[in-house]
Short mmCIF file of C-alpha atoms in Angstrom, two decimals:
data_model
loop_
_atom_site.label_atom_id
_atom_site.label_comp_id
_atom_site.label_asym_id
_atom_site.label_seq_id
_atom_site.Cartn_x
_atom_site.Cartn_y
_atom_site.Cartn_z
CA UNK M 1133 12.59 259.62 110.27
CA UNK M 1134 11.94 259.33 106.55
CA UNK M 1135 11.20 263.00 105.98
CA UNK M 1136 14.37 264.04 107.81
CA UNK M 1137 16.51 261.79 105.63
CA UNK M 1138 14.68 262.81 102.47
CA UNK M 1139 15.35 266.49 103.15
CA UNK M 1140 18.99 265.73 103.89
CA UNK M 1141 19.44 263.75 100.67
CA UNK M 1142 17.76 266.49 98.69
CA UNK M 1143 20.28 269.00 100.02
CA UNK M 1144 23.18 266.77 98.97
CA UNK M 1145 22.50 267.29 95.28
CA UNK M 1146 22.43 270.70 93.65
CA UNK M 1147 19.36 270.76 91.45
CA UNK M 1148 19.62 272.96 88.33
CA UNK M 1149 16.51 275.10 87.92
CA UNK M 1150 15.66 273.36 84.65
CA UNK M 1151 16.24 269.80 85.95
CA UNK M 1152 13.08 267.76 85.36
CA UNK M 1153 13.81 264.98 87.85
CA UNK M 1154 15.96 264.12 90.85
CA UNK M 1155 17.45 261.25 88.82
CA UNK M 1156 18.97 263.74 86.38
CA UNK M 1157 20.65 265.56 89.24
CA UNK M 1158 22.05 262.34 90.69
CA UNK M 1159 23.71 261.60 87.36
CA UNK M 1160 26.06 264.53 88.02
CA UNK M 1161 27.54 262.93 91.13
CA UNK M 1162 29.17 260.15 89.08
CA UNK M 1163 30.95 262.55 86.74
CA UNK M 1164 34.29 262.19 88.55
CA UNK M 1165 35.92 260.38 91.43
CA UNK M 1166 35.90 263.57 93.50
CA UNK M 1167 32.19 264.30 92.92
CA UNK M 1168 31.26 260.71 93.73
CA UNK M 1169 33.36 260.74 96.90
CA UNK M 1170 31.86 264.06 97.93
CA UNK M 1171 28.35 262.69 97.48
CA UNK M 1172 28.97 259.37 99.27
CA UNK M 1173 30.76 260.98 102.19
CA UNK M 1174 28.02 263.58 102.41
CA UNK M 1175 25.39 260.95 103.14
CA UNK M 1176 24.06 261.13 106.72
CA UNK M 1177 26.21 259.23 109.20
CA UNK M 1178 24.67 256.10 110.65
CA UNK M 1179 23.67 256.08 114.30
CA UNK M 1180 24.89 252.53 115.03
CA UNK M 1181 23.22 252.32 118.44
CA UNK M 1182 19.92 253.57 117.08
CA UNK M 1183 20.07 251.30 114.04
CA UNK M 1184 20.72 248.18 116.10
CA UNK M 1185 18.09 249.13 118.65
CA UNK M 1186 15.44 249.59 115.96
CA UNK M 1187 16.38 246.29 114.28
CA UNK M 1188 16.18 244.52 117.65
CA UNK M 1189 12.83 246.12 118.49
CA UNK M 1190 11.30 245.11 115.16
CA UNK M 1191 12.62 241.61 115.74
CA UNK M 1192 10.37 241.24 118.78
CA UNK M 1193 7.18 241.67 116.76
CA UNK M 1194 4.94 238.59 116.79
CA UNK M 1195 2.36 237.58 114.20
CA UNK M 1196 -0.75 235.43 114.57
CA UNK M 1197 -1.41 232.03 113.00
CA UNK M 1198 -3.13 233.19 109.78
CA UNK M 1199 -0.56 235.90 109.19
CA UNK M 1200 2.21 233.46 110.03
CA UNK M 1201 0.99 231.01 107.39
CA UNK M 1202 0.97 233.82 104.84
CA UNK M 1203 4.45 234.96 105.91
CA UNK M 1204 5.88 231.45 105.60
CA UNK M 1205 4.52 231.02 102.07
CA UNK M 1206 5.77 234.49 101.17
CA UNK M 1207 9.23 233.65 102.53
CA UNK M 1208 9.32 230.37 100.56
CA UNK M 1209 8.50 232.31 97.39
CA UNK M 1210 11.42 234.67 98.14
CA UNK M 1211 14.14 232.04 98.58
CA UNK M 1212 17.04 231.86 96.15
CA UNK M 1213 17.75 228.18 96.72
CA UNK M 1214 21.52 228.10 96.57
CA UNK M 1215 24.38 225.68 96.07
CA UNK M 1216 27.82 227.21 95.65
CA UNK M 1217 30.27 224.46 96.47
CA UNK M 1218 33.28 223.15 94.62
CA UNK M 1219 31.75 219.68 94.86
CA UNK M 1220 28.52 220.66 93.05
CA UNK M 1221 27.49 218.08 90.45
CA UNK M 1222 24.86 218.15 87.70
CA UNK M 1223 22.83 215.65 89.72
CA UNK M 1224 22.84 217.88 92.79
CA UNK M 1225 21.81 220.90 90.73
CA UNK M 1226 18.99 218.96 89.04
CA UNK M 1227 17.72 217.84 92.45
CA UNK M 1228 17.90 221.40 93.73
CA UNK M 1229 15.98 222.62 90.69
CA UNK M 1230 13.26 220.03 91.28
CA UNK M 1231 12.99 221.13 94.89
CA UNK M 1232 12.77 224.78 93.87
CA UNK M 1233 9.87 224.02 91.53
CA UNK M 1234 8.02 221.83 94.03
CA UNK M 1235 9.46 222.38 97.51
CA UNK M 1236 7.03 219.97 99.16
CA UNK M 1237 6.24 217.03 96.84
CA UNK M 1238 3.37 216.00 99.16
CA UNK M 1239 1.63 219.38 98.99
CA UNK M 1240 1.06 221.08 95.65
CA UNK M 1241 -0.15 224.23 97.40
CA UNK M 1242 3.37 225.03 98.58
CA UNK M 1243 4.75 227.88 96.43
CA UNK M 1244 7.84 227.52 94.27
CA UNK M 1245 10.98 229.36 95.32
CA UNK M 1246 12.08 232.51 93.51
CA UNK M 1247 15.25 231.13 91.98
CA UNK M 1248 18.02 228.58 92.00
CA UNK M 1249 21.48 230.14 92.41
CA UNK M 1250 24.51 228.28 91.01
CA UNK M 1251 27.97 228.80 89.54
CA UNK M 1252 28.10 229.77 85.83
CA UNK M 1253 29.08 226.29 84.64
CA UNK M 1254 25.91 224.87 86.20
CA UNK M 1255 23.49 227.41 84.71
CA UNK M 1256 22.46 225.28 81.73
CA UNK M 1257 21.77 222.31 84.01
CA UNK M 1258 19.70 224.46 86.37
CA UNK M 1259 17.83 226.04 83.47
CA UNK M 1260 16.77 222.63 82.17
CA UNK M 1261 15.73 221.53 85.67
CA UNK M 1262 13.32 224.44 86.16
CA UNK M 1263 12.06 224.68 82.57
CA UNK M 1264 8.37 225.47 82.34
CA UNK M 1265 8.20 226.89 85.86
CA UNK M 1266 8.36 230.47 87.18
CA UNK M 1267 11.63 229.69 88.99
CA UNK M 1268 14.51 231.87 87.80
CA UNK M 1269 18.13 230.80 87.43
CA UNK M 1270 20.62 233.08 89.16
CA UNK M 1271 24.36 232.77 88.75
CA UNK M 1272 27.17 234.20 90.81
CA UNK M 1273 29.88 235.78 88.69
CA UNK M 1274 32.78 238.26 88.64
CA UNK M 1275 35.22 235.82 90.30
CA UNK M 1276 32.85 235.07 93.18
CA UNK M 1277 33.36 235.20 96.15
CA UNK M 1278 36.62 237.17 96.38
CA UNK M 1279 36.20 239.23 93.23
CA UNK M 1280 39.95 239.18 92.71
CA UNK M 1281 40.25 239.10 88.95
CA UNK M 1282 40.82 241.51 86.08
CA UNK M 1283 37.73 243.19 84.68
CA UNK M 1284 37.87 241.35 81.32
CA UNK M 1285 37.86 238.04 83.21
CA UNK M 1286 34.89 239.16 85.31
CA UNK M 1287 32.95 240.28 82.25
CA UNK M 1288 33.67 236.99 80.48
CA UNK M 1289 32.33 235.19 83.57
CA UNK M 1290 29.11 237.20 83.33
CA UNK M 1291 28.68 236.72 79.59
CA UNK M 1292 29.19 232.95 79.92
CA UNK M 1293 26.45 232.77 82.56
CA UNK M 1294 24.04 234.88 80.50
CA UNK M 1295 24.77 232.86 77.34
CA UNK M 1296 23.94 229.68 79.28
CA UNK M 1297 20.55 231.13 80.21
CA UNK M 1298 20.97 232.95 83.52
CA UNK M 1299 18.02 235.19 84.36
CA UNK M 1300 19.92 236.95 87.14
CA UNK M 1301 23.57 237.73 87.88
CA UNK M 1302 24.94 238.06 91.42
CA UNK M 1303 28.21 240.00 91.23
CA UNK M 1304 30.67 240.90 93.98
CA UNK M 1305 32.20 244.35 94.23
CA UNK M 1306 35.93 244.95 94.52
CA UNK M 1307 36.04 245.49 98.28
CA UNK M 1308 39.71 246.45 98.17
CA UNK M 1309 38.98 249.29 95.75
CA UNK M 1310 35.97 250.40 97.76
CA UNK M 1311 37.80 250.41 101.09
CA UNK M 1312 40.68 252.25 99.41
CA UNK M 1313 38.28 255.02 98.42
CA UNK M 1314 38.38 254.26 94.69
CA UNK M 1315 34.65 254.66 94.34
CA UNK M 1316 34.62 255.54 90.65
CA UNK M 1317 36.47 252.33 89.83
CA UNK M 1318 33.84 250.30 91.68
CA UNK M 1319 31.06 252.30 90.03
CA UNK M 1320 32.44 251.79 86.54
CA UNK M 1321 32.90 248.07 87.14
CA UNK M 1322 29.26 247.70 88.20
CA UNK M 1323 28.16 249.66 85.13
CA UNK M 1324 30.24 247.36 82.89
CA UNK M 1325 28.81 244.24 84.53
CA UNK M 1326 25.30 245.63 84.17
CA UNK M 1327 25.89 246.10 80.45
CA UNK M 1328 27.34 242.59 80.10
CA UNK M 1329 24.31 241.18 81.93
CA UNK M 1330 21.97 242.30 79.17
CA UNK M 1331 18.38 241.47 80.08
CA UNK M 1332 19.42 239.56 83.23
CA UNK M 1333 18.73 241.37 86.50
CA UNK M 1334 21.85 242.37 88.42
CA UNK M 1335 22.34 241.80 92.14
CA UNK M 1336 25.36 243.63 93.57
CA UNK M 1337 26.97 241.94 96.58
CA UNK M 1338 28.81 244.18 99.05
CA UNK M 1339 30.13 241.57 101.50
CA UNK M 1340 29.00 243.74 104.38
CA UNK M 1341 31.06 241.76 106.89
CA UNK M 1342 34.21 243.11 105.22
CA UNK M 1343 33.07 246.73 104.94
CA UNK M 1344 33.73 247.34 108.67
CA UNK M 1345 31.27 250.18 109.31
CA UNK M 1346 27.61 250.98 108.81
CA UNK M 1347 28.63 254.20 107.06
CA UNK M 1348 30.45 252.09 104.47
CA UNK M 1349 27.38 249.90 103.99
CA UNK M 1350 25.24 252.98 103.36
CA UNK M 1351 27.80 254.33 100.89
CA UNK M 1352 28.08 250.99 99.10
CA UNK M 1353 24.28 250.80 98.86
CA UNK M 1354 24.03 254.18 97.16
CA UNK M 1355 27.04 253.46 94.96
CA UNK M 1356 25.49 250.20 93.74
CA UNK M 1357 22.13 251.83 93.06
CA UNK M 1358 23.69 254.77 91.23
CA UNK M 1359 25.51 252.27 88.99
CA UNK M 1360 22.29 250.50 88.01
CA UNK M 1361 21.93 247.57 90.42
CA UNK M 1362 18.53 245.88 90.29
CA UNK M 1363 19.20 244.41 93.75
CA UNK M 1364 21.66 245.18 96.50
CA UNK M 1365 22.80 242.11 98.42
CA UNK M 1366 24.49 241.85 101.80
CA UNK M 1367 26.88 238.95 101.46
CA UNK M 1368 28.33 235.96 99.67
CA UNK M 1369 27.68 233.66 102.61
CA UNK M 1370 31.38 232.78 102.57
CA UNK M 1371 32.63 234.99 105.42
CA UNK M 1372 32.07 235.04 109.19
CA UNK M 1373 29.56 237.93 109.25
CA UNK M 1374 26.81 237.83 106.66
CA UNK M 1375 23.23 239.15 106.72
CA UNK M 1376 22.13 240.70 110.01
CA UNK M 1377 18.90 242.52 110.87
CA UNK M 1378 20.85 245.76 111.32
CA UNK M 1379 22.72 245.75 108.03
CA UNK M 1380 19.58 244.67 106.17
CA UNK M 1381 17.57 247.44 107.84
CA UNK M 1382 20.20 249.94 106.72
CA UNK M 1383 19.99 248.71 103.11
CA UNK M 1384 16.19 248.82 103.20
CA UNK M 1385 16.38 252.45 104.30
CA UNK M 1386 18.71 253.11 101.38
CA UNK M 1387 16.42 251.62 98.72
CA UNK M 1388 13.44 253.44 100.22
CA UNK M 1389 15.25 256.78 100.11
CA UNK M 1390 16.71 256.10 96.66
CA UNK M 1391 13.23 255.54 95.23
CA UNK M 1392 12.00 258.72 96.90
CA UNK M 1393 14.88 260.61 95.31
CA UNK M 1394 14.90 259.04 91.84
CA UNK M 1395 11.65 257.16 91.32
CA UNK M 1396 13.67 253.95 90.75
CA UNK M 1397 12.89 250.89 92.88
CA UNK M 1398 15.76 248.54 93.80
CA UNK M 1399 15.49 245.17 95.52
CA UNK M 1400 17.29 243.87 98.61
CA UNK M 1401 18.72 240.41 99.22
CA UNK M 1402 20.09 239.42 102.64
CA UNK M 1403 22.21 236.29 102.29
CA UNK M 1404 24.03 233.99 104.65
CA UNK M 1405 23.09 233.00 108.19
CA UNK M 1406 19.29 233.09 107.80
CA UNK M 1407 18.32 229.54 108.75
CA UNK M 1408 14.94 229.48 110.50
CA UNK M 1409 11.36 230.52 109.84
CA UNK M 1410 11.58 232.80 112.86
CA UNK M 1411 14.56 234.56 111.28
CA UNK M 1412 12.73 234.91 107.96
CA UNK M 1413 9.65 236.43 109.59
CA UNK M 1414 11.83 238.97 111.41
CA UNK M 1415 13.31 240.06 108.08
CA UNK M 1416 9.85 240.34 106.51
CA UNK M 1417 8.81 242.62 109.39
CA UNK M 1418 11.88 244.75 108.66
CA UNK M 1419 10.82 245.02 105.02
CA UNK M 1420 7.24 245.96 105.82
CA UNK M 1421 8.09 248.49 108.51
CA UNK M 1422 11.00 250.13 106.67
CA UNK M 1423 10.57 249.99 102.91
CA UNK M 1424 6.88 249.12 102.85
CA UNK M 1425 4.51 246.71 101.16
CA UNK M 1426 5.88 247.43 97.68
CA UNK M 1427 8.94 245.35 98.60
CA UNK M 1428 6.95 242.39 99.95
CA UNK M 1429 7.27 240.50 96.69
CA UNK M 1430 9.99 238.23 95.34
CA UNK M 1431 10.63 240.69 92.52
CA UNK M 1432 12.01 243.07 95.15
CA UNK M 1433 13.10 240.98 98.13
CA UNK M 1434 14.96 237.67 98.30
CA UNK M 1435 16.60 235.41 100.85
CA UNK M 1436 19.96 233.95 99.83
CA UNK M 1437 19.78 230.63 101.64
CA UNK M 1438 20.39 226.92 101.44
CA UNK M 1439 19.03 225.57 104.74
CA UNK M 1440 16.21 228.09 105.33
CA UNK M 1441 13.76 226.38 102.98
CA UNK M 1442 13.68 223.15 104.98
CA UNK M 1443 12.74 224.93 108.20
CA UNK M 1444 10.06 226.94 106.39
CA UNK M 1445 8.59 223.68 105.04
CA UNK M 1446 8.63 222.04 108.48
CA UNK M 1447 6.87 225.03 110.04
CA UNK M 1448 4.38 225.05 107.19
CA UNK M 1449 3.57 221.38 107.81
CA UNK M 1450 3.17 222.05 111.53
CA UNK M 1451 0.66 224.84 110.89
CA UNK M 1452 -1.31 222.59 108.53
CA UNK M 1453 -1.31 219.41 110.63
CA UNK M 1454 -0.58 220.52 114.18
CA UNK M 1455 2.38 218.13 114.23
CA UNK M 1456 6.06 218.93 113.89
CA UNK M 1457 7.40 216.53 111.26
CA UNK M 1458 11.13 217.07 111.75
CA UNK M 1459 13.96 217.18 109.19
CA UNK M 1460 13.51 213.58 108.04
CA UNK M 1461 10.25 214.58 106.36
CA UNK M 1462 11.73 217.11 103.97
CA UNK M 1463 14.14 216.44 101.16
CA UNK M 1464 17.83 217.03 101.73
CA UNK M 1465 19.26 219.85 99.60
#
């Protein structure tokens, strides 16, 4: 499958005879709205039935006890522990930060989570809560979750979060512009947000549940990567359809093929609706079987979740003790 796609992608870009890399050739596709549209609509169409069948088949894979223990710890280390509610308080964010640093206070061997994800006004509080730990602070921005604001407002949102100490920025694309075919506008907005993010890593959220088709998800994935995304992310978690095995599989194929074409590795973050250890393991199998071991690290794969961590901790305790503790034995987020 990979070689077929790689050959097809290679044919999509006209390589000058003196071009040193594929990345140089891909730069040409963003020169105008028409060239970008031609490239994105020239990507191979998605076989929806085949995609869903492969995602379902991979979801049936089982792993043994030792591998399961490793997978659970790996999944914990990939969680972006998230609170994105209007009722968020400094106290709640401090508690979340403490949980991210030490998810299981009774077991120091439990790994820390990858990050705490909060609104921009809570970044400083989160930063103080995780100080001295490897836990990153991520902040949603660009008028999350709808993205309905003028670009200067979005950029100010990003700069405020970065100034407060955000290590990562989770932005939302303008879905209206994308669905209207204004790809260059979306591209230029991502580029501007990337610049405003400075040293912070940029996660670009597509809100896949609003993109309607798998073809659109593939196009959005390539558009985000061409614009400089460090991660591509499925969803905000605020709509009915969020991360699914199929849309995540499709995005994993995109980052795999993008690296083959450009040499640039981009991360993937499914978010919303992933609640159980069983779900998390299924997604890790997708990563391993599609993108490969290079993505089995929290620098390149994350779970956007709020309730997932508790189930991972309960399953971890069960593997260690043989007893299922239940939700009363883990802290409430």
